[in-house]
Structure formats: structure tokens, C-alpha cells
Amino acid sequence: MNELPAGITRERGLHLLTEMLRIRQFEGRCAELYSAGRIRGFLHLYDGEEAVAVGVMQVLGKGDSIVSTYREHGHAIARGIAMGPLMAELYGKRTGCSGGRGGSMHIFDAATRFYGGNAIVGGGLPLAVGIGLAEKMRGGRGVAACFFGEGAAAEGEFHESLNLAALWKLPVLFLCENNLYAMGTALARSESQTDIHAKAAAYGVRAVAVDGMDVFAVEAATHGAADFARAGKGPTLIEFRTYRFRAHSMFDAQLYRDKAEVEEWRRHGPVISLTTRLKAAGLMTEDDFQRIQGEADAEVKAAVDFAEQSEWEPVEDLTRHVYAEVSAP
Amino acid sequence: MTTGTGTVITYREAMKQAIREALASDPRVFVMGEDVGKYGGCYAVTKGLLDEFGEERIRDTPLSESAFVGAGVGAAVAGMRPIVEIMTVNFSLLAADQIVNSAATLSHMSGGQFHVPLVIRMATGAGRQLAAQHSHSLECWYAHVPGLRVVEPATIDDARGVLRPALACPDPVLIFEPNSLYNMEGELTGAAATADLSTARVRREGKDVTLVTYGASLWRCMAAAEQLAAGGVEAEVVDLRSLRPLDDATILASVRRTRRVVIVDEGWRTGGLAAEVAMRVVEQGFYDLDAPIGRVCSEEVPIPYPKHLEDAALPSVERIVTAVRRTMGDAE
């Protein structure tokens, strides 16, 4: 168990826990709603990886951009996308944050510069490079934060993107959530070099590996990467070592890993780890925990009510937005 | 140096003038691609632009089509106006994920929150003995995809004019440039100013048969029409210019005048653009037709290297004339 970093206040600790619990309670409800047939399509849950999204988002400001994956509910919630439109998107309702057209894998939100969950593994990396390029060419201070799993490191787009971002010293944060399994393929079964961060050296990209279960370690590493990028020094690859507690998607029978392995990881999961440390430091009581969880549940319930009560997009609108209806800004 | 109306220039120069004009008039515009800078462009379209506009705006990229096309998508979404050059359509397959899965989908998938005002230019076509991997005409693959706009300028005016509306368009636009036309010379007329992303043009009027075509095949059709005229058959030639959307109105108006149609397409016949045009004619003009629709496409073979075989694989003036005569009911 990592020590709580020095100087962590009760307020700070509770805030981070709140953010993680909001994600966890939201997704717990999603799993139920999926079984009940209210949410369809693919549903990829983030359970176990919450410290990564929450830690990263503490560092990013309004001027920064996010490119995400199909496992992006946690990123969206931590970024500040309201739960109501998020849940409505999972339902496919017109009030969803993408107008209901994307569903779970394609969360978009212009207001928070959330450039989508991308459901092509590796497909988001070139996009983030381009957003970083635009930022640099305009002389802005924003960074493009790009989440992807360790499976993406086998894709050509990973290598092409690292090279280009490093060559042009672009303000891109390559944020690898290494949860050890690309769907059902264990890292060692698919990669000759299983240290993802080591690959960055070939491109001259600054790289670090950190404990993705420790929200403070995530935040510190992201700070370093963002400062480096804002100073015009180029991209960083951060390998967050984490684990997903649930299946890859709701169709996954998890034949590829032992239950004991999952249980072992659960024992030092991000929520339990932070809770234990805050309590041990005397910064939080069990009552605090129950209250925070209760508030998160209430927020989720309101989001579900919003989604349930929202209307479907009329079929007449089927082909809207295939092409732009207004001139781009 | 931008030349005015009445000047004779090459297709290459027309395209270059359009790019230079865009760079000079909009600071959001930049060019990115393989060998566009120091080398001057694989087909020399961007030659000299690096010296004029500098490395920030004329960007040589690594050989990584997916990354630099995807970066174009990202930069466009984030407010820039990138002109991405892919050397040829053959290499665009390495970027197909970014074109089809990202550029074409982001507007719809985001509920209209994001747009991709990206221009992708690429050379296309056969005819220069470059063999199978450098001779594809795969325009119809991209024309198949909702969310993309696909144009193919075949004249000097269109080469000069089409970039401006493409850059003004909030959607991704693919500009196909037939590599066999880069050295073609022609007079610049005022028509360059009227180029758009959606209409076809009648390039030659005729009352007996309509030839529908696009790209380099336009000029084969024009030559075929001259031969046919010598035999008393007046062919009307429709240049599609825009492959997505297709200008049904112009095609059908011509077919209603001539009542016969032959479609000439350098792509392969199976599942090709000619099939799409033919079906639209059938759907909307079946009762206006006096004869079965004809097609002249590339033979169903990877384009071979030796000249005599390559020539035999591509739509030729001779094959077009033969197809028209068959449509006219002449005995072969």
C-alpha cells in the first residue's frame, strides 16, 4: 500500500474519492441497465481503472483536449460531462451528449473539448496528434490528451503517431491504460516487449510507467507530462499499470484469466486503496464514505430518470449531420 | 505568380496556383504530406511552396499515411484548414481507417458538434506503365461513403477552381487528380471561379447518345465523340466532376435528350461507379431509354506493366466508339 502523499487535505482526498465513486456507481448501474435491455450495443466498463481518469483530469484545464476510447465513461465523467446527457447517450436518446447517435463507445462533447470515444483501437492517436498540431500552430498552451489501451501499442497507428508527435514536438499526452488484456489476449501473448513505455525510446519520446491504481501517482505523472508539453518540449508517453475488474464487454465470459487473479487486483483497487489510506490518515470516516456513495447514487438515479424520460430522435432526422448543417467556426 | 483568364497553363500549375492562393489568403491553411516540401511534391504540384511559405505551413511528413491523414482530421476538427496530400490513391489504403472511420463519421457520430473541414488531395489512375500497385482508380470506394465529398477535376478550370469551395466546405473533401493529366495544357477561363462540389458539366453537346464519364476518361470520350461525329453520330459528353454527390439532374437531363447512354469509367466494372450511374438512370429514366445502357470500364485485372497490355486493360477511344455503335444498334 502506497503512503498518502504529504500535504493531502481532507477536502482534496474526499474530492478524488468522490470522482472515482461517481464513475463506479454510474457504471454499476449501467451494467444493470444493460442486463435489463435499456442499454444496448457494446458496453465496456471501466471498473478498476478509475484512478487513471480522475488523476489525469485533475491536471487538464479548459483549453486542453481529450481523445478517448470505447471504454470512456470514466474519462467523460471525470472531465465534467454531466451524467444525464451521458446516460441518455447510452440509451440512444436525442438528449444524449452525442445526440444519441454514438452510444456508449462514442461520447462527444464540444464544450469540454471531448473529441470522442473512438472504437477503432489506435484510431484516436493520429487525431490527438492533429489536435496537438493545431494547438502548436496557433501558439496555444493547450495539450491533447489521448487515452488508449496497451492493445493499441501493437497497431501501426501507435508507432506512426509517436514518431510524428516527437518529430514535430507536439503537445500530446499519450496515456496508455495498460490493463494487461487486449480484449482476451494477455499482453505477453501479443507483445514481444511487454513494457509499453519502453517502446517510446525508439521515437525519442519521453516516457514513464506509474501505478495506475494510485490516483496521486497518476496525477503527478500527468503534471510532469503536461508541463513538459506546455514548455514546447514535446509529447510524453505514460504507461498506467492498471486492471479492469469486469469483463471486456458484456459479452465476455472471461475464459482467459483466473478469478483469483481478478480478486488479487481487486484487493488493491483504486477506490479501496484511497479509502483505506484516507481512513488511516484520519481524513475520512465510514460515514463520509457512505455519504459520498449515497450522493453518487442519487446523481446516477437522476441521470437514469433523465434518460428514461427523454424522447427518441424522430426517424425523419436519420440523415441529419452526415454533412455539416452550419459552417464550422 | 497567379495567372489570369486567357492564359495557357498546365493542370499541375492550375492546382499549384489554387494552393498558393489558399495559403496566402487564410492563415489556417497548411499543406502536409510525403515529399511536399523539399522534394517539391511527387508530381511537383507543391514545388516552390516551401520557399514561399516556410516549414510551418508546408510540412514534409514521414511515410505514415495513417498518422498524417489522421493528424489532418484532428487539426481540421480543432479549427485548422489542412490540405493533406497523399501521393497516390494506392497509398490512401494505408490511411483508409482515418478517412472512413474518422473523417467521414465524426460529424454524424457527434450529433453535429464537430466537423472535419479537411481537404485530401491524391493522384489517381493508370496509363503510365507503373504496374498494379501504382495504377489504381479506387474513387468509387470513397464515393461509397456517406460523410465524404469526392471530386475529380478533369479540366484546367476545375483544377484551378475546385480547391476554394473544398476548403470552404465544413466536410471532408477528397480531390482526385488523374496523374496522366498533370502535364495537360489548357486555357484558363472564367469558369474556374464557378467550380463547385456537386454539379456535373456537359463538355460537348450532342443529340444521339450520352457519354457519362469523369477524370482522365473525359478526354478519351471527347476524342471518341470526334470520331463518332465523322460517322454522323453526335455524342453528348457529361463530365461528372463530383462523384459524391452525383448530379442526377444533369445526367438524366442529357439522357432524356439523347435516349441512349454509355458510361466510361477507369475503375473496374464490378461494383463500380459506372454501375451506380447506370442504376440511377434506370431508376429515374428507364422509359426514356431507347437502348440498353453500355459500360466501358477497366478490364478485371490488376493493371499490367507492358504498354500494350496496359492499353488493353483501360477504356480506350476505340472501345468507347465500339460501345457507342453497339448502343446505336449498329452491327459489330
mmCIF file with all atom_site columns, N, CA and C in Angstrom, chain A residues 167-221:
data_model
loop_
_atom_site.group_PDB
_atom_site.id
_atom_site.type_symbol
_atom_site.label_atom_id
_atom_site.label_alt_id
_atom_site.label_comp_id
_atom_site.label_asym_id
_atom_site.label_entity_id
_atom_site.label_seq_id
_atom_site.pdbx_PDB_ins_code
_atom_site.Cartn_x
_atom_site.Cartn_y
_atom_site.Cartn_z
_atom_site.occupancy
_atom_site.B_iso_or_equiv
_atom_site.pdbx_formal_charge
_atom_site.auth_seq_id
_atom_site.auth_comp_id
_atom_site.auth_asym_id
_atom_site.auth_atom_id
_atom_site.pdbx_PDB_model_num
ATOM 1   N N  . LEU A 1 167 ? 8.669  14.072  -33.657 1.00 0.00 ? 167 LEU A N  1
ATOM 2   C CA . LEU A 1 167 ? 9.369  14.787  -34.727 1.00 0.00 ? 167 LEU A CA 1
ATOM 3   C C  . LEU A 1 167 ? 9.011  16.270  -34.714 1.00 0.00 ? 167 LEU A C  1
ATOM 4   N N  . TRP A 1 168 ? 7.737  16.560  -34.482 1.00 0.00 ? 168 TRP A N  1
ATOM 5   C CA . TRP A 1 168 ? 7.264  17.944  -34.528 1.00 0.00 ? 168 TRP A CA 1
ATOM 6   C C  . TRP A 1 168 ? 7.113  18.553  -33.130 1.00 0.00 ? 168 TRP A C  1
ATOM 7   N N  . LYS A 1 169 ? 7.549  17.823  -32.104 1.00 0.00 ? 169 LYS A N  1
ATOM 8   C CA . LYS A 1 169 ? 7.492  18.310  -30.714 1.00 0.00 ? 169 LYS A CA 1
ATOM 9   C C  . LYS A 1 169 ? 6.100  18.833  -30.357 1.00 0.00 ? 169 LYS A C  1
ATOM 10  N N  . LEU A 1 170 ? 5.120  17.981  -30.576 1.00 0.00 ? 170 LEU A N  1
ATOM 11  C CA . LEU A 1 170 ? 3.729  18.406  -30.373 1.00 0.00 ? 170 LEU A CA 1
ATOM 12  C C  . LEU A 1 170 ? 3.278  18.173  -28.931 1.00 0.00 ? 170 LEU A C  1
ATOM 13  N N  . PRO A 1 171 ? 2.379  19.024  -28.442 1.00 0.00 ? 171 PRO A N  1
ATOM 14  C CA . PRO A 1 171 ? 1.906  18.905  -27.054 1.00 0.00 ? 171 PRO A CA 1
ATOM 15  C C  . PRO A 1 171 ? 0.849  17.799  -26.915 1.00 0.00 ? 171 PRO A C  1
ATOM 16  N N  . VAL A 1 172 ? 1.325  16.561  -26.993 1.00 0.00 ? 172 VAL A N  1
ATOM 17  C CA . VAL A 1 172 ? 0.408  15.416  -26.909 1.00 0.00 ? 172 VAL A CA 1
ATOM 18  C C  . VAL A 1 172 ? 0.789  14.560  -25.700 1.00 0.00 ? 172 VAL A C  1
ATOM 19  N N  . LEU A 1 173 ? -0.221 14.162  -24.932 1.00 0.00 ? 173 LEU A N  1
ATOM 20  C CA . LEU A 1 173 ? -0.020 13.230  -23.830 1.00 0.00 ? 173 LEU A CA 1
ATOM 21  C C  . LEU A 1 173 ? -0.560 11.871  -24.261 1.00 0.00 ? 173 LEU A C  1
ATOM 22  N N  . PHE A 1 174 ? 0.338  10.937  -24.494 1.00 0.00 ? 174 PHE A N  1
ATOM 23  C CA . PHE A 1 174 ? -0.080 9.570   -24.858 1.00 0.00 ? 174 PHE A CA 1
ATOM 24  C C  . PHE A 1 174 ? -0.313 8.801   -23.564 1.00 0.00 ? 174 PHE A C  1
ATOM 25  N N  . LEU A 1 175 ? -1.553 8.550   -23.250 1.00 0.00 ? 175 LEU A N  1
ATOM 26  C CA . LEU A 1 175 ? -1.915 7.981   -21.954 1.00 0.00 ? 175 LEU A CA 1
ATOM 27  C C  . LEU A 1 175 ? -2.363 6.527   -22.132 1.00 0.00 ? 175 LEU A C  1
ATOM 28  N N  . CYS A 1 176 ? -1.445 5.632   -21.881 1.00 0.00 ? 176 CYS A N  1
ATOM 29  C CA . CYS A 1 176 ? -1.718 4.206   -22.094 1.00 0.00 ? 176 CYS A CA 1
ATOM 30  C C  . CYS A 1 176 ? -2.271 3.583   -20.817 1.00 0.00 ? 176 CYS A C  1
ATOM 31  N N  . GLU A 1 177 ? -3.491 3.102   -20.894 1.00 0.00 ? 177 GLU A N  1
ATOM 32  C CA . GLU A 1 177 ? -4.095 2.382   -19.777 1.00 0.00 ? 177 GLU A CA 1
ATOM 33  C C  . GLU A 1 177 ? -3.795 0.905   -19.975 1.00 0.00 ? 177 GLU A C  1
ATOM 34  N N  . ASN A 1 178 ? -2.733 0.467   -19.369 1.00 0.00 ? 178 ASN A N  1
ATOM 35  C CA . ASN A 1 178 ? -2.324 -0.926  -19.534 1.00 0.00 ? 178 ASN A CA 1
ATOM 36  C C  . ASN A 1 178 ? -3.067 -1.782  -18.523 1.00 0.00 ? 178 ASN A C  1
ATOM 37  N N  . ASN A 1 179 ? -4.158 -2.397  -18.970 1.00 0.00 ? 179 ASN A N  1
ATOM 38  C CA . ASN A 1 179 ? -4.929 -3.263  -18.071 1.00 0.00 ? 179 ASN A CA 1
ATOM 39  C C  . ASN A 1 179 ? -4.631 -4.731  -18.328 1.00 0.00 ? 179 ASN A C  1
ATOM 40  N N  . LEU A 1 180 ? -3.572 -4.971  -19.062 1.00 0.00 ? 180 LEU A N  1
ATOM 41  C CA . LEU A 1 180 ? -2.980 -6.306  -19.253 1.00 0.00 ? 180 LEU A CA 1
ATOM 42  C C  . LEU A 1 180 ? -3.702 -7.206  -20.253 1.00 0.00 ? 180 LEU A C  1
ATOM 43  N N  . TYR A 1 181 ? -4.891 -6.816  -20.670 1.00 0.00 ? 181 TYR A N  1
ATOM 44  C CA . TYR A 1 181 ? -5.604 -7.670  -21.629 1.00 0.00 ? 181 TYR A CA 1
ATOM 45  C C  . TYR A 1 181 ? -6.184 -6.837  -22.769 1.00 0.00 ? 181 TYR A C  1
ATOM 46  N N  . ALA A 1 182 ? -5.841 -7.201  -23.994 1.00 0.00 ? 182 ALA A N  1
ATOM 47  C CA . ALA A 1 182 ? -6.470 -6.620  -25.165 1.00 0.00 ? 182 ALA A CA 1
ATOM 48  C C  . ALA A 1 182 ? -7.650 -7.526  -25.494 1.00 0.00 ? 182 ALA A C  1
ATOM 49  N N  . MET A 1 183 ? -8.827 -7.115  -25.066 1.00 0.00 ? 183 MET A N  1
ATOM 50  C CA . MET A 1 183 ? -9.990 -7.992  -25.016 1.00 0.00 ? 183 MET A CA 1
ATOM 51  C C  . MET A 1 183 ? -9.583 -9.243  -24.246 1.00 0.00 ? 183 MET A C  1
ATOM 52  N N  . GLY A 1 184 ? -9.345 -10.374 -24.901 1.00 0.00 ? 184 GLY A N  1
ATOM 53  C CA . GLY A 1 184 ? -8.992 -11.582 -24.159 1.00 0.00 ? 184 GLY A CA 1
ATOM 54  C C  . GLY A 1 184 ? -7.545 -12.012 -24.329 1.00 0.00 ? 184 GLY A C  1
ATOM 55  N N  . THR A 1 185 ? -6.747 -11.162 -24.983 1.00 0.00 ? 185 THR A N  1
ATOM 56  C CA . THR A 1 185 ? -5.360 -11.553 -25.241 1.00 0.00 ? 185 THR A CA 1
ATOM 57  C C  . THR A 1 185 ? -4.426 -10.887 -24.245 1.00 0.00 ? 185 THR A C  1
ATOM 58  N N  . ALA A 1 186 ? -3.787 -11.711 -23.431 1.00 0.00 ? 186 ALA A N  1
ATOM 59  C CA . ALA A 1 186 ? -2.869 -11.179 -22.429 1.00 0.00 ? 186 ALA A CA 1
ATOM 60  C C  . ALA A 1 186 ? -1.687 -10.504 -23.119 1.00 0.00 ? 186 ALA A C  1
ATOM 61  N N  . LEU A 1 187 ? -1.165 -9.494  -22.461 1.00 0.00 ? 187 LEU A N  1
ATOM 62  C CA . LEU A 1 187 ? -0.069 -8.693  -23.015 1.00 0.00 ? 187 LEU A CA 1
ATOM 63  C C  . LEU A 1 187 ? 1.083  -9.580  -23.507 1.00 0.00 ? 187 LEU A C  1
ATOM 64  N N  . ALA A 1 188 ? 1.466  -10.558 -22.683 1.00 0.00 ? 188 ALA A N  1
ATOM 65  C CA . ALA A 1 188 ? 2.620  -11.387 -23.029 1.00 0.00 ? 188 ALA A CA 1
ATOM 66  C C  . ALA A 1 188 ? 2.324  -12.312 -24.210 1.00 0.00 ? 188 ALA A C  1
ATOM 67  N N  . ARG A 1 189 ? 1.069  -12.489 -24.526 1.00 0.00 ? 189 ARG A N  1
ATOM 68  C CA . ARG A 1 189 ? 0.710  -13.334 -25.676 1.00 0.00 ? 189 ARG A CA 1
ATOM 69  C C  . ARG A 1 189 ? 0.697  -12.539 -26.981 1.00 0.00 ? 189 ARG A C  1
ATOM 70  N N  . SER A 1 190 ? 0.838  -11.207 -26.868 1.00 0.00 ? 190 SER A N  1
ATOM 71  C CA . SER A 1 190 ? 0.715  -10.388 -28.078 1.00 0.00 ? 190 SER A CA 1
ATOM 72  C C  . SER A 1 190 ? 1.875  -9.419  -28.301 1.00 0.00 ? 190 SER A C  1
ATOM 73  N N  . GLU A 1 191 ? 2.714  -9.217  -27.302 1.00 0.00 ? 191 GLU A N  1
ATOM 74  C CA . GLU A 1 191 ? 3.789  -8.233  -27.444 1.00 0.00 ? 191 GLU A CA 1
ATOM 75  C C  . GLU A 1 191 ? 5.141  -8.863  -27.146 1.00 0.00 ? 191 GLU A C  1
ATOM 76  N N  . SER A 1 192 ? 6.110  -8.582  -28.005 1.00 0.00 ? 192 SER A N  1
ATOM 77  C CA . SER A 1 192 ? 7.467  -9.064  -27.736 1.00 0.00 ? 192 SER A CA 1
ATOM 78  C C  . SER A 1 192 ? 8.106  -8.230  -26.619 1.00 0.00 ? 192 SER A C  1
ATOM 79  N N  . GLN A 1 193 ? 7.748  -6.965  -26.539 1.00 0.00 ? 193 GLN A N  1
ATOM 80  C CA . GLN A 1 193 ? 8.226  -6.074  -25.476 1.00 0.00 ? 193 GLN A CA 1
ATOM 81  C C  . GLN A 1 193 ? 6.998  -5.678  -24.640 1.00 0.00 ? 193 GLN A C  1
ATOM 82  N N  . THR A 1 194 ? 6.901  -6.231  -23.432 1.00 0.00 ? 194 THR A N  1
ATOM 83  C CA . THR A 1 194 ? 5.689  -6.005  -22.642 1.00 0.00 ? 194 THR A CA 1
ATOM 84  C C  . THR A 1 194 ? 5.748  -4.711  -21.817 1.00 0.00 ? 194 THR A C  1
ATOM 85  N N  . ASP A 1 195 ? 6.913  -4.087  -21.747 1.00 0.00 ? 195 ASP A N  1
ATOM 86  C CA . ASP A 1 195 ? 6.980  -2.761  -21.116 1.00 0.00 ? 195 ASP A CA 1
ATOM 87  C C  . ASP A 1 195 ? 6.599  -1.732  -22.179 1.00 0.00 ? 195 ASP A C  1
ATOM 88  N N  . ILE A 1 196 ? 5.339  -1.305  -22.146 1.00 0.00 ? 196 ILE A N  1
ATOM 89  C CA . ILE A 1 196 ? 4.847  -0.411  -23.202 1.00 0.00 ? 196 ILE A CA 1
ATOM 90  C C  . ILE A 1 196 ? 5.667  0.872   -23.254 1.00 0.00 ? 196 ILE A C  1
ATOM 91  N N  . HIS A 1 197 ? 6.022  1.398   -22.073 1.00 0.00 ? 197 HIS A N  1
ATOM 92  C CA . HIS A 1 197 ? 6.733  2.680   -22.063 1.00 0.00 ? 197 HIS A CA 1
ATOM 93  C C  . HIS A 1 197 ? 8.103  2.569   -22.718 1.00 0.00 ? 197 HIS A C  1
ATOM 94  N N  . ALA A 1 198 ? 8.665  1.356   -22.733 1.00 0.00 ? 198 ALA A N  1
ATOM 95  C CA . ALA A 1 198 ? 9.995  1.175   -23.322 1.00 0.00 ? 198 ALA A CA 1
ATOM 96  C C  . ALA A 1 198 ? 9.969  1.421   -24.832 1.00 0.00 ? 198 ALA A C  1
ATOM 97  N N  . LYS A 1 199 ? 8.823  1.240   -25.446 1.00 0.00 ? 199 LYS A N  1
ATOM 98  C CA . LYS A 1 199 ? 8.716  1.426   -26.899 1.00 0.00 ? 199 LYS A CA 1
ATOM 99  C C  . LYS A 1 199 ? 8.955  2.884   -27.293 1.00 0.00 ? 199 LYS A C  1
ATOM 100 N N  . ALA A 1 200 ? 8.657  3.781   -26.362 1.00 0.00 ? 200 ALA A N  1
ATOM 101 C CA . ALA A 1 200 ? 8.755  5.212   -26.682 1.00 0.00 ? 200 ALA A CA 1
ATOM 102 C C  . ALA A 1 200 ? 10.185 5.635   -26.983 1.00 0.00 ? 200 ALA A C  1
ATOM 103 N N  . ALA A 1 201 ? 11.133 4.924   -26.394 1.00 0.00 ? 201 ALA A N  1
ATOM 104 C CA . ALA A 1 201 ? 12.546 5.301   -26.557 1.00 0.00 ? 201 ALA A CA 1
ATOM 105 C C  . ALA A 1 201 ? 12.939 5.289   -28.037 1.00 0.00 ? 201 ALA A C  1
ATOM 106 N N  . ALA A 1 202 ? 12.349 4.373   -28.808 1.00 0.00 ? 202 ALA A N  1
ATOM 107 C CA . ALA A 1 202 ? 12.695 4.263   -30.229 1.00 0.00 ? 202 ALA A CA 1
ATOM 108 C C  . ALA A 1 202 ? 12.350 5.541   -30.985 1.00 0.00 ? 202 ALA A C  1
ATOM 109 N N  . TYR A 1 203 ? 11.420 6.302   -30.446 1.00 0.00 ? 203 TYR A N  1
ATOM 110 C CA . TYR A 1 203 ? 10.989 7.528   -31.127 1.00 0.00 ? 203 TYR A CA 1
ATOM 111 C C  . TYR A 1 203 ? 11.484 8.790   -30.416 1.00 0.00 ? 203 TYR A C  1
ATOM 112 N N  . GLY A 1 204 ? 12.298 8.616   -29.400 1.00 0.00 ? 204 GLY A N  1
ATOM 113 C CA . GLY A 1 204 ? 12.769 9.767   -28.654 1.00 0.00 ? 204 GLY A CA 1
ATOM 114 C C  . GLY A 1 204 ? 11.656 10.439  -27.875 1.00 0.00 ? 204 GLY A C  1
ATOM 115 N N  . VAL A 1 205 ? 10.660 9.658   -27.510 1.00 0.00 ? 205 VAL A N  1
ATOM 116 C CA . VAL A 1 205 ? 9.548  10.214  -26.736 1.00 0.00 ? 205 VAL A CA 1
ATOM 117 C C  . VAL A 1 205 ? 9.809  9.977   -25.250 1.00 0.00 ? 205 VAL A C  1
ATOM 118 N N  . ARG A 1 206 ? 9.659  11.025  -24.464 1.00 0.00 ? 206 ARG A N  1
ATOM 119 C CA . ARG A 1 206 ? 9.770  10.906  -23.012 1.00 0.00 ? 206 ARG A CA 1
ATOM 120 C C  . ARG A 1 206 ? 8.711  9.918   -22.516 1.00 0.00 ? 206 ARG A C  1
ATOM 121 N N  . ALA A 1 207 ? 9.088  9.039   -21.605 1.00 0.00 ? 207 ALA A N  1
ATOM 122 C CA . ALA A 1 207 ? 8.128  8.019   -21.163 1.00 0.00 ? 207 ALA A CA 1
ATOM 123 C C  . ALA A 1 207 ? 8.328  7.672   -19.698 1.00 0.00 ? 207 ALA A C  1
ATOM 124 N N  . VAL A 1 208 ? 7.207  7.386   -19.035 1.00 0.00 ? 208 VAL A N  1
ATOM 125 C CA . VAL A 1 208 ? 7.259  6.913   -17.653 1.00 0.00 ? 208 VAL A CA 1
ATOM 126 C C  . VAL A 1 208 ? 6.207  5.827   -17.464 1.00 0.00 ? 208 VAL A C  1
ATOM 127 N N  . ALA A 1 209 ? 6.425  4.982   -16.480 1.00 0.00 ? 209 ALA A N  1
ATOM 128 C CA . ALA A 1 209 ? 5.429  3.985   -16.095 1.00 0.00 ? 209 ALA A CA 1
ATOM 129 C C  . ALA A 1 209 ? 5.060  4.247   -14.646 1.00 0.00 ? 209 ALA A C  1
ATOM 130 N N  . VAL A 1 210 ? 3.761  4.265   -14.359 1.00 0.00 ? 210 VAL A N  1
ATOM 131 C CA . VAL A 1 210 ? 3.340  4.529   -12.980 1.00 0.00 ? 210 VAL A CA 1
ATOM 132 C C  . VAL A 1 210 ? 2.222  3.573   -12.574 1.00 0.00 ? 210 VAL A C  1
ATOM 133 N N  . ASP A 1 211 ? 2.021  3.497   -11.259 1.00 0.00 ? 211 ASP A N  1
ATOM 134 C CA . ASP A 1 211 ? 0.948  2.675   -10.699 1.00 0.00 ? 211 ASP A CA 1
ATOM 135 C C  . ASP A 1 211 ? -0.394 3.341   -11.013 1.00 0.00 ? 211 ASP A C  1
ATOM 136 N N  . GLY A 1 212 ? -1.133 2.740   -11.907 1.00 0.00 ? 212 GLY A N  1
ATOM 137 C CA . GLY A 1 212 ? -2.416 3.316   -12.313 1.00 0.00 ? 212 GLY A CA 1
ATOM 138 C C  . GLY A 1 212 ? -3.519 3.117   -11.298 1.00 0.00 ? 212 GLY A C  1
ATOM 139 N N  . MET A 1 213 ? -3.223 2.418   -10.222 1.00 0.00 ? 213 MET A N  1
ATOM 140 C CA . MET A 1 213 ? -4.214 2.237   -9.162  1.00 0.00 ? 213 MET A CA 1
ATOM 141 C C  . MET A 1 213 ? -4.099 3.342   -8.108  1.00 0.00 ? 213 MET A C  1
ATOM 142 N N  . ASP A 1 214 ? -3.045 4.142   -8.212  1.00 0.00 ? 214 ASP A N  1
ATOM 143 C CA . ASP A 1 214 ? -2.781 5.192   -7.235  1.00 0.00 ? 214 ASP A CA 1
ATOM 144 C C  . ASP A 1 214 ? -3.057 6.560   -7.869  1.00 0.00 ? 214 ASP A C  1
ATOM 145 N N  . VAL A 1 215 ? -4.157 7.140   -7.476  1.00 0.00 ? 215 VAL A N  1
ATOM 146 C CA . VAL A 1 215 ? -4.597 8.384   -8.115  1.00 0.00 ? 215 VAL A CA 1
ATOM 147 C C  . VAL A 1 215 ? -3.559 9.497   -7.964  1.00 0.00 ? 215 VAL A C  1
ATOM 148 N N  . PHE A 1 216 ? -2.833 9.483   -6.867  1.00 0.00 ? 216 PHE A N  1
ATOM 149 C CA . PHE A 1 216 ? -1.825 10.541  -6.669  1.00 0.00 ? 216 PHE A CA 1
ATOM 150 C C  . PHE A 1 216 ? -0.641 10.362  -7.619  1.00 0.00 ? 216 PHE A C  1
ATOM 151 N N  . ALA A 1 217 ? -0.264 9.115   -7.844  1.00 0.00 ? 217 ALA A N  1
ATOM 152 C CA . ALA A 1 217 ? 0.836  8.838   -8.784  1.00 0.00 ? 217 ALA A CA 1
ATOM 153 C C  . ALA A 1 217 ? 0.424  9.210   -10.206 1.00 0.00 ? 217 ALA A C  1
ATOM 154 N N  . VAL A 1 218 ? -0.843 8.935   -10.525 1.00 0.00 ? 218 VAL A N  1
ATOM 155 C CA . VAL A 1 218 ? -1.360 9.283   -11.851 1.00 0.00 ? 218 VAL A CA 1
ATOM 156 C C  . VAL A 1 218 ? -1.307 10.793  -12.050 1.00 0.00 ? 218 VAL A C  1
ATOM 157 N N  . GLU A 1 219 ? -1.776 11.501  -11.042 1.00 0.00 ? 219 GLU A N  1
ATOM 158 C CA . GLU A 1 219 ? -1.832 12.967  -11.129 1.00 0.00 ? 219 GLU A CA 1
ATOM 159 C C  . GLU A 1 219 ? -0.418 13.549  -11.272 1.00 0.00 ? 219 GLU A C  1
ATOM 160 N N  . ALA A 1 220 ? 0.504  13.037  -10.481 1.00 0.00 ? 220 ALA A N  1
ATOM 161 C CA . ALA A 1 220 ? 1.877  13.573  -10.519 1.00 0.00 ? 220 ALA A CA 1
ATOM 162 C C  . ALA A 1 220 ? 2.516  13.330  -11.891 1.00 0.00 ? 220 ALA A C  1
ATOM 163 N N  . ALA A 1 221 ? 2.324  12.150  -12.430 1.00 0.00 ? 221 ALA A N  1
ATOM 164 C CA . ALA A 1 221 ? 2.923  11.825  -13.729 1.00 0.00 ? 221 ALA A CA 1
ATOM 165 C C  . ALA A 1 221 ? 2.308  12.683  -14.834 1.00 0.00 ? 221 ALA A C  1
#
